PDB file of C-alpha atoms in Angstrom:
ATOM      1  CA  MET G 816      -0.003   0.001   0.000  1.00  0.00           C
ATOM      2  CA  ASN G 817       2.770   2.475   0.907  1.00  0.00           C
ATOM      3  CA  PHE G 818       4.634   1.574  -2.270  1.00  0.00           C
ATOM      4  CA  LYS G 819       1.597   2.591  -4.354  1.00  0.00           C
ATOM      5  CA  LYS G 820       1.297   5.951  -2.510  1.00  0.00           C
ATOM      6  CA  TYR G 821       5.002   6.697  -2.987  1.00  0.00           C
ATOM      7  CA  SER G 822       4.989   5.731  -6.660  1.00  0.00           C
ATOM      8  CA  ILE G 823       2.004   8.038  -7.279  1.00  0.00           C
ATOM      9  CA  LEU G 824       3.818  10.822  -5.386  1.00  0.00           C
ATOM     10  CA  ILE G 825       6.986  10.309  -7.443  1.00  0.00           C
ATOM     11  CA  VAL G 826       5.049  10.357 -10.711  1.00  0.00           C
ATOM     12  CA  LEU G 827       3.280  13.556  -9.606  1.00  0.00           C
ATOM     13  CA  ILE G 828       6.606  15.246  -8.727  1.00  0.00           C
ATOM     14  CA  ILE G 829       8.124  14.251 -12.082  1.00  0.00           C
ATOM     15  CA  TYR G 830       5.043  15.594 -13.872  1.00  0.00           C
ATOM     16  CA  LEU G 831       5.191  18.915 -12.008  1.00  0.00           C
ATOM     17  CA  LEU G 832       8.905  19.301 -12.717  1.00  0.00           C
ATOM     18  CA  GLY G 833       8.188  18.719 -16.394  1.00  0.00           C
ATOM     19  CA  CYS G 834       5.471  21.388 -16.375  1.00  0.00           C
ATOM     20  CA  THR G 835       7.828  23.899 -14.770  1.00  0.00           C
ATOM     21  CA  HIS G 836      10.504  23.101 -17.368  1.00  0.00           C
ATOM     22  CA  ASN G 837       8.006  23.708 -20.215  1.00  0.00           C
ATOM     23  CA  VAL G 838       7.005  27.114 -18.764  1.00  0.00           C
ATOM     24  CA  GLU G 839      10.656  28.170 -18.703  1.00  0.00           C
ATOM     25  CA  LYS G 840      11.048  27.082 -22.341  1.00  0.00           C
ATOM     26  CA  GLN G 841       8.082  29.246 -23.399  1.00  0.00           C
ATOM     27  CA  ASN G 842       9.617  32.415 -21.927  1.00  0.00           C
ATOM     28  CA  GLU G 843      12.524  34.107 -23.608  1.00  0.00           C
ATOM     29  CA  VAL G 844      15.113  36.485 -22.188  1.00  0.00           C
ATOM     30  CA  VAL G 845      15.289  40.143 -23.193  1.00  0.00           C
ATOM     31  CA  GLU G 846      18.372  41.842 -21.756  1.00  0.00           C
ATOM     32  CA  VAL G 847      17.788  45.508 -21.003  1.00  0.00           C
ATOM     33  CA  ASN G 848      20.102  48.391 -20.056  1.00  0.00           C
ATOM     34  CA  TYR G 849      18.293  51.614 -19.250  1.00  0.00           C
ATOM     35  CA  LEU G 850      18.193  55.066 -17.674  1.00  0.00           C
ATOM     36  CA  SER G 851      15.074  57.031 -16.885  1.00  0.00           C
ATOM     37  CA  PHE G 852      14.107  59.218 -19.821  1.00  0.00           C
ATOM     38  CA  GLN G 853      13.880  62.143 -17.348  1.00  0.00           C
ATOM     39  CA  ILE G 854      17.553  61.979 -16.334  1.00  0.00           C
ATOM     40  CA  GLU G 855      19.926  64.596 -17.730  1.00  0.00           C
ATOM     41  CA  THR G 856      23.513  63.440 -17.969  1.00  0.00           C
ATOM     42  CA  TYR G 857      26.753  65.434 -18.103  1.00  0.00           C
ATOM     43  CA  SER G 858      28.277  63.059 -20.628  1.00  0.00           C
ATOM     44  CA  PRO G 859      26.476  61.822 -23.725  1.00  0.00           C
ATOM     45  CA  VAL G 860      24.989  58.337 -23.332  1.00  0.00           C
ATOM     46  CA  THR G 861      25.719  56.453 -26.547  1.00  0.00           C
ATOM     47  CA  THR G 862      25.001  53.001 -27.929  1.00  0.00           C
ATOM     48  CA  GLU G 863      28.371  51.959 -26.463  1.00  0.00           C
ATOM     49  CA  SER G 864      28.080  53.559 -23.008  1.00  0.00           C
ATOM     50  CA  ILE G 865      24.449  52.546 -22.317  1.00  0.00           C
ATOM     51  CA  SER G 866      25.804  49.082 -21.430  1.00  0.00           C
ATOM     52  CA  ASN G 867      27.271  50.606 -18.237  1.00  0.00           C
ATOM     53  CA  THR G 868      23.827  51.540 -16.842  1.00  0.00           C
ATOM     54  CA  THR G 869      21.117  49.623 -14.970  1.00  0.00           C
ATOM     55  CA  TYR G 870      20.880  46.070 -16.281  1.00  0.00           C
ATOM     56  CA  LYS G 871      17.936  43.745 -16.051  1.00  0.00           C
ATOM     57  CA  LYS G 872      17.115  40.330 -17.509  1.00  0.00           C
ATOM     58  CA  ILE G 873      13.444  40.204 -18.362  1.00  0.00           C
ATOM     59  CA  PHE G 874      11.605  36.976 -19.115  1.00  0.00           C
ATOM     60  CA  LEU G 875       8.886  37.567 -21.688  1.00  0.00           C
ATOM     61  CA  ASN G 876       6.570  35.174 -23.419  1.00  0.00           C
ATOM     62  CA  LYS G 877       6.304  35.116 -27.195  1.00  0.00           C
ATOM     63  CA  LYS G 878       3.145  37.227 -27.132  1.00  0.00           C
ATOM     64  CA  GLU G 879       4.930  40.049 -25.291  1.00  0.00           C
ATOM     65  CA  ILE G 880       7.876  39.914 -27.697  1.00  0.00           C
ATOM     66  CA  ILE G 881       5.475  40.107 -30.639  1.00  0.00           C
ATOM     67  CA  GLU G 882       3.790  43.099 -28.911  1.00  0.00           C
ATOM     68  CA  ILE G 883       7.147  44.914 -28.724  1.00  0.00           C
ATOM     69  CA  TYR G 884       7.823  44.396 -32.428  1.00  0.00           C
ATOM     70  CA  ALA G 885       4.241  45.357 -33.337  1.00  0.00           C
ATOM     71  CA  LEU G 886       4.631  48.529 -31.264  1.00  0.00           C
ATOM     72  CA  LEU G 887       7.890  49.412 -33.022  1.00  0.00           C
ATOM     73  CA  LYS G 888       6.358  48.724 -36.450  1.00  0.00           C
ATOM     74  CA  GLN G 889       3.737  51.428 -35.815  1.00  0.00           C
ATOM     75  CA  VAL G 890       6.209  54.221 -35.156  1.00  0.00           C
ATOM     76  CA  LYS G 891       6.977  57.046 -37.574  1.00  0.00           C
ATOM     77  CA  SER G 892       9.942  57.077 -39.916  1.00  0.00           C
ATOM     78  CA  PRO G 893      12.472  58.348 -41.193  1.00  0.00           C
ATOM     79  CA  LEU G 894      14.434  60.360 -38.655  1.00  0.00           C
ATOM     80  CA  THR G 895      18.008  60.865 -37.491  1.00  0.00           C
ATOM     81  CA  PHE G 896      19.443  58.871 -34.603  1.00  0.00           C
ATOM     82  CA  TYR G 897      21.977  61.201 -32.940  1.00  0.00           C
ATOM     83  CA  ASN G 898      23.491  58.612 -30.573  1.00  0.00           C
ATOM     84  CA  ASN G 899      24.032  61.028 -27.677  1.00  0.00           C
ATOM     85  CA  LYS G 900      20.957  60.586 -25.456  1.00  0.00           C
ATOM     86  CA  VAL G 901      20.407  56.828 -25.499  1.00  0.00           C
ATOM     87  CA  ARG G 902      18.188  55.735 -22.621  1.00  0.00           C
ATOM     88  CA  LEU G 903      17.277  52.131 -23.471  1.00  0.00           C
ATOM     89  CA  LYS G 904      19.045  49.159 -25.039  1.00  0.00           C
ATOM     90  CA  MET G 905      17.178  45.895 -25.586  1.00  0.00           C
ATOM     91  CA  LEU G 906      18.946  42.723 -26.646  1.00  0.00           C
ATOM     92  CA  MET G 907      16.118  40.634 -28.049  1.00  0.00           C
ATOM     93  CA  PRO G 908      16.039  36.812 -28.030  1.00  0.00           C
ATOM     94  CA  ASN G 909      16.948  36.762 -31.747  1.00  0.00           C
ATOM     95  CA  LYS G 910      20.100  38.797 -30.823  1.00  0.00           C
ATOM     96  CA  GLU G 911      18.731  41.950 -32.478  1.00  0.00           C
ATOM     97  CA  ILE G 912      19.643  45.121 -30.563  1.00  0.00           C
ATOM     98  CA  ILE G 913      17.134  47.954 -30.239  1.00  0.00           C
ATOM     99  CA  TYR G 914      18.157  51.402 -28.918  1.00  0.00           C
ATOM    100  CA  ILE G 915      15.804  54.206 -27.883  1.00  0.00           C
ATOM    101  CA  GLU G 916      16.931  57.795 -27.299  1.00  0.00           C
ATOM    102  CA  LYS G 917      15.434  60.233 -24.813  1.00  0.00           C
ATOM    103  CA  ASP G 918      13.209  61.860 -27.443  1.00  0.00           C
ATOM    104  CA  GLY G 919      11.718  58.519 -28.497  1.00  0.00           C
ATOM    105  CA  THR G 920      13.946  57.971 -31.536  1.00  0.00           C
ATOM    106  CA  VAL G 921      14.386  54.227 -32.087  1.00  0.00           C
ATOM    107  CA  LEU G 922      17.317  52.509 -33.817  1.00  0.00           C
ATOM    108  CA  ILE G 923      16.742  48.926 -34.986  1.00  0.00           C
ATOM    109  CA  GLY G 924      19.739  47.809 -37.017  1.00  0.00           C
ATOM    110  CA  LYS G 925      20.036  50.652 -39.533  1.00  0.00           C
ATOM    111  CA  ILE G 926      16.351  51.602 -39.424  1.00  0.00           C
ATOM    112  CA  VAL G 927      15.444  54.769 -37.484  1.00  0.00           C
ATOM    113  CA  LYS G 928      11.897  55.408 -36.236  1.00  0.00           C
ATOM    114  CA  LYS G 929      10.078  57.520 -33.634  1.00  0.00           C
ATOM    115  CA  LEU G 930       8.144  56.165 -30.644  1.00  0.00           C
ATOM    116  CA  ASP G 931       5.464  58.458 -29.171  1.00  0.00           C
ATOM    117  CA  MET G 932       4.532  58.834 -25.489  1.00  0.00           C
ATOM    118  CA  LYS G 933       1.697  56.301 -25.768  1.00  0.00           C
ATOM    119  CA  GLY G 934       4.061  53.753 -27.303  1.00  0.00           C
ATOM    120  CA  LEU G 935       6.679  54.381 -24.641  1.00  0.00           C
ATOM    121  CA  LYS G 936       4.134  53.760 -21.875  1.00  0.00           C
ATOM    122  CA  LYS G 937       3.121  50.478 -23.508  1.00  0.00           C
ATOM    123  CA  LEU G 938       6.770  49.444 -23.732  1.00  0.00           C
ATOM    124  CA  GLU G 939       7.274  50.376 -20.079  1.00  0.00           C
ATOM    125  CA  LYS G 940       4.339  48.170 -19.129  1.00  0.00           C
ATOM    126  CA  ILE G 941       5.537  45.178 -21.179  1.00  0.00           C
ATOM    127  CA  LEU G 942       9.075  45.392 -19.792  1.00  0.00           C
ATOM    128  CA  ASP G 943       7.865  46.212 -16.266  1.00  0.00           C
ATOM    129  CA  ILE G 944      10.492  48.932 -15.773  1.00  0.00           C
ATOM    130  CA  ASP G 945      10.199  52.646 -14.987  1.00  0.00           C
ATOM    131  CA  LEU G 946      11.489  54.679 -17.905  1.00  0.00           C
ATOM    132  CA  GLY G 947      10.014  57.908 -16.530  1.00  0.00           C
ATOM    133  CA  SER G 948       6.420  58.901 -16.899  1.00  0.00           C
ATOM    134  CA  LYS G 949       7.232  62.296 -18.443  1.00  0.00           C
ATOM    135  CA  VAL G 950       9.333  62.260 -21.555  1.00  0.00           C
ATOM    136  CA  SER G 951      10.545  65.527 -23.033  1.00  0.00           C
ATOM    137  CA  TYR G 952      10.147  65.497 -26.780  1.00  0.00           C
TER     138      TYR G 952
END
């Protein structure tokens, strides 16, 4: 009788461990370096120096990653990326790097776009980080 109880318990534990492993597989890592968009800095923050700021690993599911790309597809284009007021760097699961400057200018590879305040707030919510509620454009 005890053997049957223990074997059921062992099977249940193995099943639960398998479920946990599958949840981890469904989430992907987005590595983020960021400064609040409200912060003024004495030195320019560039695509190179942003890596020295606050770092956070964020686990997102595929839906959230798709939301980020959909959000960035909607932004205006073309603009100039000045590379002196970078406030956010995202290393996506596909190894693509996305930079966002203080004024909402976005650099994805060689494509430059503009993210508005509404888009920034959505991005803040997805990433669960505080980028600053007031952005000066």
